[in-house]
Coordinates of C-alpha atoms in Angstrom, one line a residue:
M154 CA 40.1 -15.1 -1.8
H155 CA 40.0 -16.8 1.5
P156 CA 36.9 -18.8 2.5
I157 CA 35.7 -18.9 6.0
N158 CA 37.9 -21.7 7.2
L159 CA 41.1 -20.2 5.9
N160 CA 42.3 -23.7 5.2
E161 CA 42.2 -24.6 8.9
P162 CA 40.1 -27.5 10.4
A163 CA 36.9 -26.2 11.9
T164 CA 37.9 -27.7 15.2
T165 CA 40.8 -25.2 15.6
R166 CA 38.5 -22.2 15.5
P167 CA 37.0 -21.1 18.8
T168 CA 33.2 -21.0 19.2
L169 CA 31.5 -17.8 20.3
A170 CA 31.1 -19.2 23.8
E171 CA 34.7 -20.2 24.0
S172 CA 35.9 -16.9 22.7
L173 CA 33.8 -14.9 25.2
S174 CA 35.6 -16.7 28.0
F175 CA 39.0 -15.2 27.1
T176 CA 38.2 -12.2 24.9
C177 CA 40.5 -9.9 26.9
Q178 CA 43.4 -12.3 26.0
L179 CA 42.9 -11.5 22.3
G180 CA 44.3 -8.0 22.6
E181 CA 40.9 -6.4 22.8
C182 CA 38.3 -6.9 25.4
R183 CA 34.9 -8.0 24.2
S184 CA 32.9 -8.1 27.4
E185 CA 30.1 -6.2 25.7
L186 CA 29.2 -8.7 23.1
L187 CA 26.3 -10.2 24.9
P188 CA 24.8 -6.7 25.6
L189 CA 25.3 -5.9 21.9
L190 CA 23.3 -9.0 20.8
S191 CA 20.6 -8.2 23.4
E192 CA 20.3 -4.6 22.2
V193 CA 20.2 -5.7 18.5
S194 CA 17.4 -8.2 19.4
K195 CA 15.4 -5.4 21.1
V196 CA 15.8 -3.0 18.2
V197 CA 14.6 -5.6 15.7
S198 CA 11.6 -6.7 17.8
G199 CA 10.6 -3.0 18.3
E200 CA 8.5 -0.9 15.9
G201 CA 9.9 1.0 13.0
S202 CA 10.7 0.9 9.3
L203 CA 13.5 -1.4 8.1
S204 CA 15.8 1.5 7.4
K205 CA 15.4 2.9 10.9
T206 CA 16.0 -0.6 12.4
L207 CA 19.1 -1.2 10.3
K208 CA 20.5 2.2 11.1
L209 CA 20.2 1.4 14.8
V210 CA 21.9 -2.0 14.3
L211 CA 24.8 -0.3 12.5
E212 CA 25.2 2.2 15.3
L213 CA 25.4 -0.7 17.8
M214 CA 28.0 -2.4 15.6
Q215 CA 30.1 0.7 15.5
K216 CA 29.8 1.2 19.2
H217 CA 30.6 -2.4 20.3
L218 CA 32.8 -3.7 17.4
Q219 CA 34.6 -0.5 16.5
V220 CA 34.2 -1.1 12.7
T221 CA 35.7 1.4 10.3
R222 CA 33.0 0.9 7.8
A223 CA 29.9 -1.3 7.7
M224 CA 27.1 -1.9 5.2
I225 CA 23.9 -4.0 5.0
S226 CA 23.1 -4.9 1.4
L227 CA 19.9 -6.4 0.1
Y228 CA 19.4 -8.8 -2.8
D229 CA 16.6 -7.9 -5.2
A230 CA 15.8 -11.1 -7.1
S231 CA 13.5 -9.2 -9.6
C232 CA 16.5 -7.4 -11.1
D233 CA 19.2 -9.9 -9.8
Q234 CA 21.1 -7.1 -8.2
I235 CA 22.6 -6.5 -4.7
F236 CA 22.5 -2.9 -3.4
I237 CA 23.5 -1.2 -0.2
H238 CA 20.4 -0.4 1.9
E239 CA 22.0 1.1 5.0
S240 CA 25.7 1.8 5.9
F241 CA 28.1 3.4 8.3
G242 CA 31.2 5.3 7.1
L243 CA 30.0 5.7 3.4
T244 CA 28.9 8.8 1.7
K245 CA 25.7 9.0 -0.4
D246 CA 27.7 8.8 -3.6
E247 CA 29.6 5.8 -2.4
I248 CA 26.4 4.0 -1.4
E249 CA 24.9 4.6 -4.9
K250 CA 28.0 3.0 -6.5
G251 CA 27.7 -0.1 -4.3
V252 CA 25.7 -2.3 -6.7
Y253 CA 26.7 -5.9 -7.4
Y254 CA 25.4 -8.9 -9.3
P255 CA 25.5 -12.4 -7.7
G256 CA 29.1 -13.8 -8.0
E257 CA 30.5 -10.4 -8.5
G258 CA 33.1 -9.3 -6.0
I259 CA 33.1 -10.6 -2.4
T260 CA 29.6 -9.4 -1.7
G261 CA 28.3 -11.1 -4.8
K262 CA 30.2 -14.3 -4.0
V263 CA 28.6 -14.5 -0.6
V264 CA 25.1 -14.1 -2.1
E265 CA 25.9 -16.7 -4.8
T266 CA 27.4 -19.3 -2.4
R267 CA 25.3 -18.4 0.6
Q268 CA 28.5 -18.8 2.7
P269 CA 30.4 -16.2 4.8
I270 CA 33.8 -14.9 3.6
I271 CA 36.7 -13.5 5.6
V272 CA 39.4 -11.4 3.9
P273 CA 42.2 -11.0 6.4
V274 CA 44.0 -8.3 4.4
I275 CA 41.9 -6.4 1.8
A276 CA 45.0 -5.1 0.0
D277 CA 46.0 -8.7 -0.8
E278 CA 42.6 -9.8 -2.2
P279 CA 42.1 -9.2 -6.0
L280 CA 38.4 -10.0 -5.8
F281 CA 37.8 -7.0 -3.5
L282 CA 36.4 -4.6 -6.1
N283 CA 36.1 -1.4 -4.0
R284 CA 33.1 -0.6 -6.1
T285 CA 32.0 2.1 -3.7
G286 CA 35.4 3.8 -3.9
S287 CA 35.5 4.2 -0.1
W288 CA 38.6 2.1 0.5
D289 CA 41.9 4.1 0.4
K290 CA 45.0 1.9 -0.4
T291 CA 47.4 4.1 1.6
V292 CA 45.2 4.5 4.7
D293 CA 43.3 1.2 4.7
C294 CA 45.9 -1.2 3.5
R295 CA 45.9 -3.4 6.7
L296 CA 42.1 -3.5 7.1
S297 CA 40.2 -6.9 7.1
F298 CA 36.8 -7.5 5.5
I299 CA 34.1 -9.9 6.9
C300 CA 30.9 -10.5 4.8
V301 CA 28.1 -12.8 6.0
P302 CA 24.8 -13.7 4.3
I303 CA 21.4 -12.8 5.6
M304 CA 19.4 -16.0 5.3
R305 CA 15.8 -17.3 5.8
G306 CA 15.9 -21.1 5.4
M307 CA 17.8 -21.6 2.1
K308 CA 17.0 -18.2 0.7
V309 CA 19.6 -15.5 0.7
M310 CA 18.3 -12.0 1.1
G311 CA 21.4 -9.9 1.5
T312 CA 24.7 -9.5 3.4
I313 CA 26.3 -7.7 6.3
G314 CA 29.9 -6.5 5.5
V315 CA 32.3 -4.8 7.9
E316 CA 35.9 -3.4 7.5
R317 CA 38.2 -2.9 10.4
L318 CA 41.8 -3.6 11.6
Y319 CA 42.4 -6.9 13.3
N320 CA 45.6 -8.0 15.0
N321 CA 44.4 -11.4 16.1
R322 CA 42.9 -14.1 13.8
Q323 CA 40.8 -15.5 16.7
L324 CA 39.2 -12.1 17.2
L325 CA 38.4 -12.1 13.4
Y326 CA 36.6 -15.4 13.8
L327 CA 34.8 -14.1 16.9
D328 CA 33.3 -11.1 15.0
L329 CA 32.3 -13.4 12.2
E330 CA 30.2 -15.4 14.7
V331 CA 28.7 -12.2 16.1
L332 CA 27.8 -10.9 12.6
A333 CA 26.2 -14.3 11.7
I334 CA 24.0 -14.0 14.8
I335 CA 23.0 -10.4 13.9
A336 CA 22.2 -11.5 10.3
T337 CA 19.9 -14.2 11.7
T338 CA 18.2 -11.7 14.0
I339 CA 17.4 -9.2 11.3
A340 CA 16.5 -11.8 8.6
Q341 CA 12.7 -11.8 9.2
A342 CA 12.5 -8.0 9.1
V343 CA 14.6 -8.0 5.8
E344 CA 12.4 -10.7 4.3
L345 CA 9.2 -8.8 5.0
H346 CA 10.7 -5.6 3.5
L347 CA 11.7 -7.4 0.3
L348 CA 8.2 -9.0 0.0
E349 CA 6.6 -5.5 0.3
R350 CA 9.1 -4.1 -2.2
A351 CA 8.3 -6.9 -4.7
H352 CA 4.6 -6.4 -4.2
K353 CA 4.9 -2.6 -4.9
Q354 CA 6.9 -3.3 -8.0
V355 CA 4.2 -5.6 -9.3
L356 CA 1.6 -3.0 -8.6
Q357 CA 3.7 -0.2 -10.2
A358 CA 4.4 -2.4 -13.3
Q359 CA 0.7 -3.3 -13.6
S360 CA -0.3 0.4 -13.2
A361 CA 2.2 1.5 -15.8
R362 CA 1.0 -1.1 -18.3
L363 CA -2.6 -0.1 -17.8
D364 CA -1.8 3.6 -18.0
K365 CA 0.0 2.9 -21.3
E366 CA -3.0 1.1 -22.7
L367 CA -5.3 4.0 -21.6
K368 CA -3.2 6.9 -22.7
E369 CA -4.9 7.1 -26.0
K370 CA -8.3 6.7 -24.4
F371 CA -10.4 9.2 -22.4
K372 CA -9.9 8.8 -18.7
P373 CA -11.2 11.4 -16.2
A374 CA -8.4 12.8 -14.0
N375 CA -10.6 12.8 -10.9
I376 CA -11.4 9.1 -11.0
I377 CA -9.0 6.3 -10.0
G378 CA -9.2 2.8 -11.5
N379 CA -8.2 0.9 -14.6
S380 CA -10.5 -2.1 -14.4
K381 CA -12.5 -3.2 -17.5
A382 CA -15.7 -2.2 -15.6
M383 CA -14.5 1.3 -15.2
Q384 CA -13.1 1.6 -18.7
S385 CA -16.7 1.1 -19.9
V386 CA -17.8 4.0 -17.7
Y387 CA -15.0 6.2 -19.1
R388 CA -16.2 5.5 -22.6
M389 CA -19.8 6.5 -21.6
I390 CA -18.5 9.7 -20.0
D391 CA -16.5 10.6 -23.0
K392 CA -19.5 10.1 -25.3
V393 CA -21.9 12.2 -23.3
S394 CA -19.6 15.0 -22.0
H395 CA -19.7 17.1 -25.1
A396 CA -23.5 16.9 -25.5
R397 CA -26.1 18.6 -23.4
T398 CA -28.1 15.4 -22.8
T399 CA -29.6 14.8 -19.4
V400 CA -27.7 12.0 -17.6
L401 CA -28.9 9.6 -14.9
I402 CA -26.0 8.2 -12.9
L403 CA -26.9 4.9 -11.1
G404 CA -25.1 2.9 -8.6
E405 CA -24.8 1.9 -4.9
S406 CA -24.0 4.4 -2.2
G407 CA -20.3 5.3 -2.1
V408 CA -19.4 4.2 -5.7
G409 CA -18.4 7.8 -6.7
K410 CA -21.5 9.1 -8.6
E411 CA -20.6 12.6 -7.7
R412 CA -17.1 12.2 -9.2
V413 CA -18.7 10.9 -12.5
A414 CA -21.0 14.0 -12.6
S415 CA -18.0 16.2 -12.0
A416 CA -16.1 14.6 -14.8
I417 CA -19.0 15.0 -17.2
H418 CA -19.3 18.7 -16.3
Y419 CA -15.7 19.7 -16.5
N420 CA -15.2 17.9 -19.8
S421 CA -18.3 19.5 -21.4
S422 CA -18.7 22.8 -23.2
C423 CA -20.2 24.3 -20.1
G424 CA -17.2 23.3 -18.0
G425 CA -16.3 26.9 -17.4
G426 CA -19.7 27.6 -15.9
P427 CA -20.9 26.8 -12.4
F428 CA -21.2 23.3 -11.1
V429 CA -24.0 23.3 -8.5
K430 CA -24.5 20.1 -6.3
F431 CA -27.6 19.5 -4.4
N432 CA -28.5 16.4 -2.3
C433 CA -32.2 15.8 -2.5
A434 CA -32.1 13.7 0.7
S435 CA -30.3 16.2 2.9
L436 CA -33.2 18.6 3.6
P437 CA -36.8 18.2 4.8
E438 CA -39.5 18.2 2.1
S439 CA -40.8 21.6 3.4
V440 CA -37.7 23.5 2.2
I441 CA -36.5 21.5 -0.8
E442 CA -38.6 23.5 -3.3
S443 CA -37.3 26.7 -1.9
E444 CA -33.7 25.4 -2.1
L445 CA -34.2 24.3 -5.7
F446 CA -36.2 27.1 -7.1
G447 CA -35.7 30.0 -4.7
H448 CA -38.3 32.2 -3.0
E449 CA -39.6 35.8 -2.8
K450 CA -39.5 37.9 0.4
G451 CA -42.5 37.0 2.6
A452 CA -43.3 33.8 0.6
F453 CA -43.4 32.0 4.0
T454 CA -42.6 32.6 7.6
G455 CA -38.9 33.4 7.9
A456 CA -38.5 34.5 4.3
A457 CA -37.0 37.9 5.1
A458 CA -35.5 38.5 1.7
R459 CA -35.5 37.2 -1.9
R460 CA -33.3 34.2 -2.4
A461 CA -32.1 32.6 -5.6
G462 CA -32.5 28.8 -5.8
R463 CA -29.9 26.2 -7.0
F464 CA -31.3 26.3 -10.6
E465 CA -30.6 30.0 -10.9
E466 CA -27.1 29.5 -9.4
A467 CA -26.4 26.9 -12.0
D468 CA -27.5 29.1 -15.0
G469 CA -24.9 28.7 -17.7
G470 CA -23.5 25.5 -16.2
T471 CA -24.6 22.2 -14.6
I472 CA -26.8 21.2 -11.7
F473 CA -26.2 17.8 -10.1
L474 CA -29.2 16.4 -8.3
D475 CA -27.9 13.6 -6.0
E476 CA -30.4 11.1 -4.6
V477 CA -33.1 12.3 -6.9
G478 CA -35.2 9.3 -5.9
E479 CA -35.8 11.0 -2.5
L480 CA -37.8 13.9 -4.0
S481 CA -41.5 14.3 -3.1
L482 CA -44.1 13.9 -5.8
S483 CA -44.8 17.7 -5.8
A484 CA -41.1 18.5 -6.2
Q485 CA -40.9 15.9 -8.9
A486 CA -43.7 17.7 -10.8
K487 CA -41.8 21.0 -10.7
L488 CA -38.5 19.3 -11.7
L489 CA -40.3 17.7 -14.7
R490 CA -41.3 21.2 -15.9
V491 CA -37.7 22.5 -15.6
I492 CA -36.4 19.6 -17.6
Q493 CA -39.0 20.1 -20.3
E494 CA -39.1 23.9 -20.5
R495 CA -35.9 25.1 -18.7
C496 CA -38.1 27.5 -16.7
F497 CA -39.7 27.8 -13.3
E498 CA -41.1 30.3 -10.7
R499 CA -39.7 31.2 -7.3
L500 CA -42.0 30.4 -4.4
G501 CA -44.3 33.4 -3.9
S502 CA -43.9 34.6 -7.4
N503 CA -45.7 34.3 -10.7
E504 CA -42.7 35.4 -12.8
S505 CA -41.2 32.7 -14.9
I506 CA -37.4 32.4 -14.9
K507 CA -35.6 30.8 -17.8
V508 CA -32.3 29.1 -17.3
N509 CA -29.7 27.5 -19.6
V510 CA -28.6 24.6 -17.4
R511 CA -27.6 21.0 -17.9
I512 CA -29.2 18.5 -15.5
L513 CA -27.3 15.5 -14.1
A514 CA -29.1 13.3 -11.6
A515 CA -28.0 10.3 -9.5
T516 CA -29.6 7.7 -7.3
H517 CA -28.9 4.4 -5.6
C518 CA -32.7 3.6 -5.7
D519 CA -34.4 1.3 -8.2
L520 CA -36.5 4.0 -10.0
T521 CA -38.2 1.4 -12.2
A522 CA -39.6 -0.3 -9.0
M523 CA -40.5 3.1 -7.6
V524 CA -42.5 3.9 -10.8
A525 CA -44.4 0.6 -10.4
K526 CA -45.2 1.5 -6.8
G527 CA -46.3 5.0 -7.7
T528 CA -43.7 6.7 -5.6
F529 CA -41.8 8.2 -8.6
R530 CA -43.3 9.8 -11.6
E531 CA -43.1 7.7 -14.8
D532 CA -42.8 10.8 -17.0
L533 CA -40.0 12.2 -14.9
F534 CA -38.2 8.9 -15.0
Y535 CA -38.2 8.9 -18.8
R536 CA -37.0 12.5 -18.9
L537 CA -34.1 11.7 -16.6
N538 CA -33.2 8.3 -18.0
V539 CA -32.2 9.6 -21.4
F540 CA -28.5 8.5 -21.0
P541 CA -28.1 6.2 -18.0
I542 CA -24.6 5.4 -16.7
T543 CA -24.3 2.6 -14.1
I544 CA -21.2 2.8 -11.8
P545 CA -20.0 -0.7 -10.8
P546 CA -19.7 -1.5 -7.1
L547 CA -16.2 -1.8 -5.8
R548 CA -16.4 -5.6 -5.3
E549 CA -16.6 -5.9 -9.2
R550 CA -13.6 -3.7 -9.9
G551 CA -10.9 -6.3 -9.2
N552 CA -7.4 -4.8 -8.7
D553 CA -8.9 -1.2 -8.6
I554 CA -9.3 -2.0 -4.9
L555 CA -5.5 -2.2 -4.5
I556 CA -4.9 0.9 -6.6
L557 CA -7.4 2.9 -4.6
A558 CA -6.0 1.5 -1.3
E559 CA -2.5 2.7 -2.3
H560 CA -3.9 6.1 -3.3
F561 CA -5.7 6.7 0.0
N562 CA -2.7 5.3 1.9
A563 CA -0.4 8.0 0.3
W564 CA -3.1 10.7 0.7
F565 CA -3.7 10.2 4.4
A566 CA 0.0 9.7 5.2
K567 CA 0.7 13.1 3.6
E568 CA -2.3 14.6 5.4
Q569 CA -1.0 13.2 8.7
Q570 CA 2.6 14.3 7.8
A571 CA 3.8 10.7 8.2
D572 CA 5.9 8.3 6.1
V573 CA 3.7 6.3 3.7
P574 CA 3.3 2.9 5.3
A575 CA 3.6 -0.4 3.4
I576 CA 0.5 -2.5 3.1
S577 CA 1.1 -6.2 3.9
T578 CA 0.1 -8.9 1.5
P579 CA -2.4 -10.5 4.1
A580 CA -4.0 -7.0 4.5
L581 CA -4.4 -6.7 0.7
N582 CA -5.8 -10.2 0.4
L583 CA -8.5 -9.3 3.0
M584 CA -9.4 -6.2 1.0
L585 CA -9.7 -8.2 -2.2
N586 CA -11.9 -10.8 -0.6
Y587 CA -14.3 -8.3 1.1
D588 CA -17.6 -7.3 -0.4
W589 CA -17.3 -3.6 0.3
P590 CA -21.0 -2.7 0.9
G591 CA -20.0 0.9 1.4
N592 CA -17.8 0.8 -1.7
V593 CA -15.1 3.5 -2.3
R594 CA -16.3 5.6 0.6
E595 CA -15.9 2.7 3.0
L596 CA -12.4 1.9 1.6
E597 CA -11.4 5.5 2.1
N598 CA -12.5 5.6 5.7
M599 CA -10.9 2.3 6.4
M600 CA -7.5 3.5 5.0
E601 CA -7.6 6.7 7.1
R602 CA -8.0 4.5 10.2
A603 CA -5.3 2.0 9.1
V604 CA -2.7 4.8 8.4
L605 CA -3.3 6.1 11.9
L606 CA -2.7 2.6 13.4
A607 CA 0.3 1.7 11.3
E608 CA 2.9 3.0 13.8
E609 CA 5.5 0.5 12.8
G610 CA 5.4 1.6 9.2
V611 CA 3.3 -1.4 7.9
I612 CA -0.4 -1.8 7.7
H613 CA -1.1 -5.4 8.9
S614 CA -4.3 -7.4 8.5
Y615 CA -5.0 -6.8 12.2
H616 CA -5.1 -3.0 11.6
L617 CA -8.2 -3.5 9.4
P618 CA -11.8 -3.4 10.8
A619 CA -13.3 -6.6 12.2
A620 CA -15.8 -6.7 9.2
L621 CA -12.9 -7.6 6.9
Q622 CA -11.4 -10.2 9.2
P623 CA -12.1 -14.0 9.0
A624 CA -14.2 -15.0 12.0
V625 CA -11.2 -16.5 13.8
L626 CA -9.1 -13.3 13.5
G627 CA -12.1 -11.2 14.4
E628 CA -12.2 -13.1 17.7
L629 CA -8.5 -12.6 18.2
G630 CA -8.8 -8.9 17.4
E631 CA -11.2 -8.5 20.4
Q632 CA -8.5 -10.0 22.7
S633 CA -5.4 -8.4 24.0
G634 CA -2.0 -9.8 25.2
L635 CA 0.9 -11.6 23.7
E636 CA -0.9 -14.7 22.5
A637 CA -3.4 -12.9 20.4
R638 CA -0.7 -10.7 18.9
L639 CA 1.5 -13.7 18.1
S640 CA -1.4 -15.5 16.5
M641 CA -2.1 -12.5 14.2
M642 CA 1.6 -12.4 13.2
E643 CA 1.5 -16.1 12.6
Y644 CA -1.5 -15.7 10.3
E645 CA 0.3 -13.0 8.4
L646 CA 3.4 -15.1 7.8
I647 CA 1.4 -18.1 6.6
V648 CA -0.6 -15.9 4.2
E649 CA 2.6 -14.3 2.9
A650 CA 4.2 -17.7 2.2
L651 CA 1.0 -19.1 0.5
A652 CA 0.7 -16.0 -1.7
R653 CA 4.4 -16.1 -2.6
F654 CA 4.4 -19.8 -3.6
Q655 CA 0.9 -19.6 -5.2
G656 CA -0.7 -22.1 -2.8
N657 CA 2.1 -24.7 -2.9
M658 CA 1.9 -26.0 0.7
S659 CA 5.2 -27.9 0.5
R660 CA 7.2 -24.9 -0.6
A661 CA 5.4 -22.6 1.9
A662 CA 6.0 -25.0 4.7
A663 CA 9.7 -25.2 3.8
Q664 CA 10.0 -21.4 3.8
L665 CA 8.3 -21.2 7.2
G666 CA 10.5 -24.0 8.7
L667 CA 7.4 -26.2 9.2
T668 CA 6.4 -29.7 8.1
R669 CA 3.5 -29.9 5.6
R670 CA 1.4 -31.4 8.3
M671 CA 2.2 -28.6 10.8
L672 CA 1.3 -26.0 8.2
G673 CA -2.0 -27.8 7.5
L674 CA -2.9 -27.7 11.1
R675 CA -2.2 -24.0 11.4
M676 CA -4.1 -23.3 8.2
A677 CA -7.1 -25.1 9.6
K678 CA -6.8 -23.0 12.7
Y679 CA -7.1 -19.8 10.6
Q680 CA -9.6 -21.2 8.1
L681 CA -7.1 -20.8 5.2
N682 CA -7.4 -22.8 2.0
Y683 CA -4.4 -23.2 -0.3
K684 CA -6.6 -23.2 -3.4
D685 CA -7.4 -19.5 -2.7
Y686 CA -3.8 -18.6 -3.5
R687 CA -3.4 -20.5 -6.8
C688 CA -3.1 -18.4 -9.9
G689 CA -6.3 -18.4 -12.0
D690 CA -8.4 -20.0 -9.2

């Protein structure tokens, strides 16, 4: 194998600038090299997924460098493998075969040594493995191979490799310089992609582990989350589902009380019966009794015909009374009788109607305090509070926030017929550090907005509402222009580095190409504390 210098002194090789001055003397005119590099820079700085960006880069290389084959490979440190991410001139089967370990073949050697390699004649190089099977000895015997590393600082993230016929060694060196510049140009985009990939792998591994732990336990299919707080809720649902006990579901607005009621109904013996939902706060007091218990024709102005109420509709199944704390005292009295006797009268009738119905109620109110004030009947409270289940707020559910965010991300991307965007680490950190006063409902609404804004295929921290942003970013978010956008991007890169190195400022600074003092000044600007990124802190 021939290293980059081919046993020649470095001073004998022309620089890129020198080569550009006499490219037409090399047997092939390269007057389009500067336009090539300019176009590559524009493609990388534009919006789009990494795959889309690299495909465009390869197309430009084919157009300007006339390569026979080209491939951009990425190094996945989690499995210590190098795989082809995008290519030109390779079939799908050939791409799938192109997997290497560091040190294996020329591509693996470039990753291992972090140095570029030139093979003037592939046929003469025993370390050229032809793992993809794309190289034909009879047709491609005179082709050369150039492979350069994609680097960020001292970290190697992949390689660019090209095959083509060269009749001039100086032209070979010229293209090596060009490929090295292209590798530097795409390095940041590649690094962000690998960080997102690693983050998703961690989430998937965590989810798989928790799913395995829960597979022998009851877990409703309609509720997402594996936190300890939610596992306690699942156990309560499992215990009460198969009984006919009245259940009072407690929790802040937006925590998913209706989903818990649904899980109890569909896992109960009356799951095949109707599941009737009624929001006690959605209608004025004057019509609530009619809605719940029905009315006879002529019972009041506008009652043109007999109408069955929600309790009659729920006969043989379950009725879910949401926001039961909003009922008037007169409606509470009638509800108490239904719970005690399972019978009631329609408005305008003296005929008692008996029903076989299970009652589930929910509220975000403090019913104990309401009983003390006299705004909620004490006897009704005790009838409802037979089996209370308290749903924890989202802020107490830990990594369920990330799992729910990924769920809503995929859901809304599918609904909008778009590719599922990645969620950047800074955006996830903001979600984890937010109090979520609107709970799951607020997270759902936020993700719908973020998916719409993520035109470049990534949900960044600046795509989230101002309420989630630190004060300094909230101010930037209200501004427009290049400086504000660059500051937001700088914030994201600093958070990515701190998260990756678990708050180690020296390593984060080195990765960002800054001194520790410079990093400290930028962290102060964005009100960041390295302690927030330490494991266990």
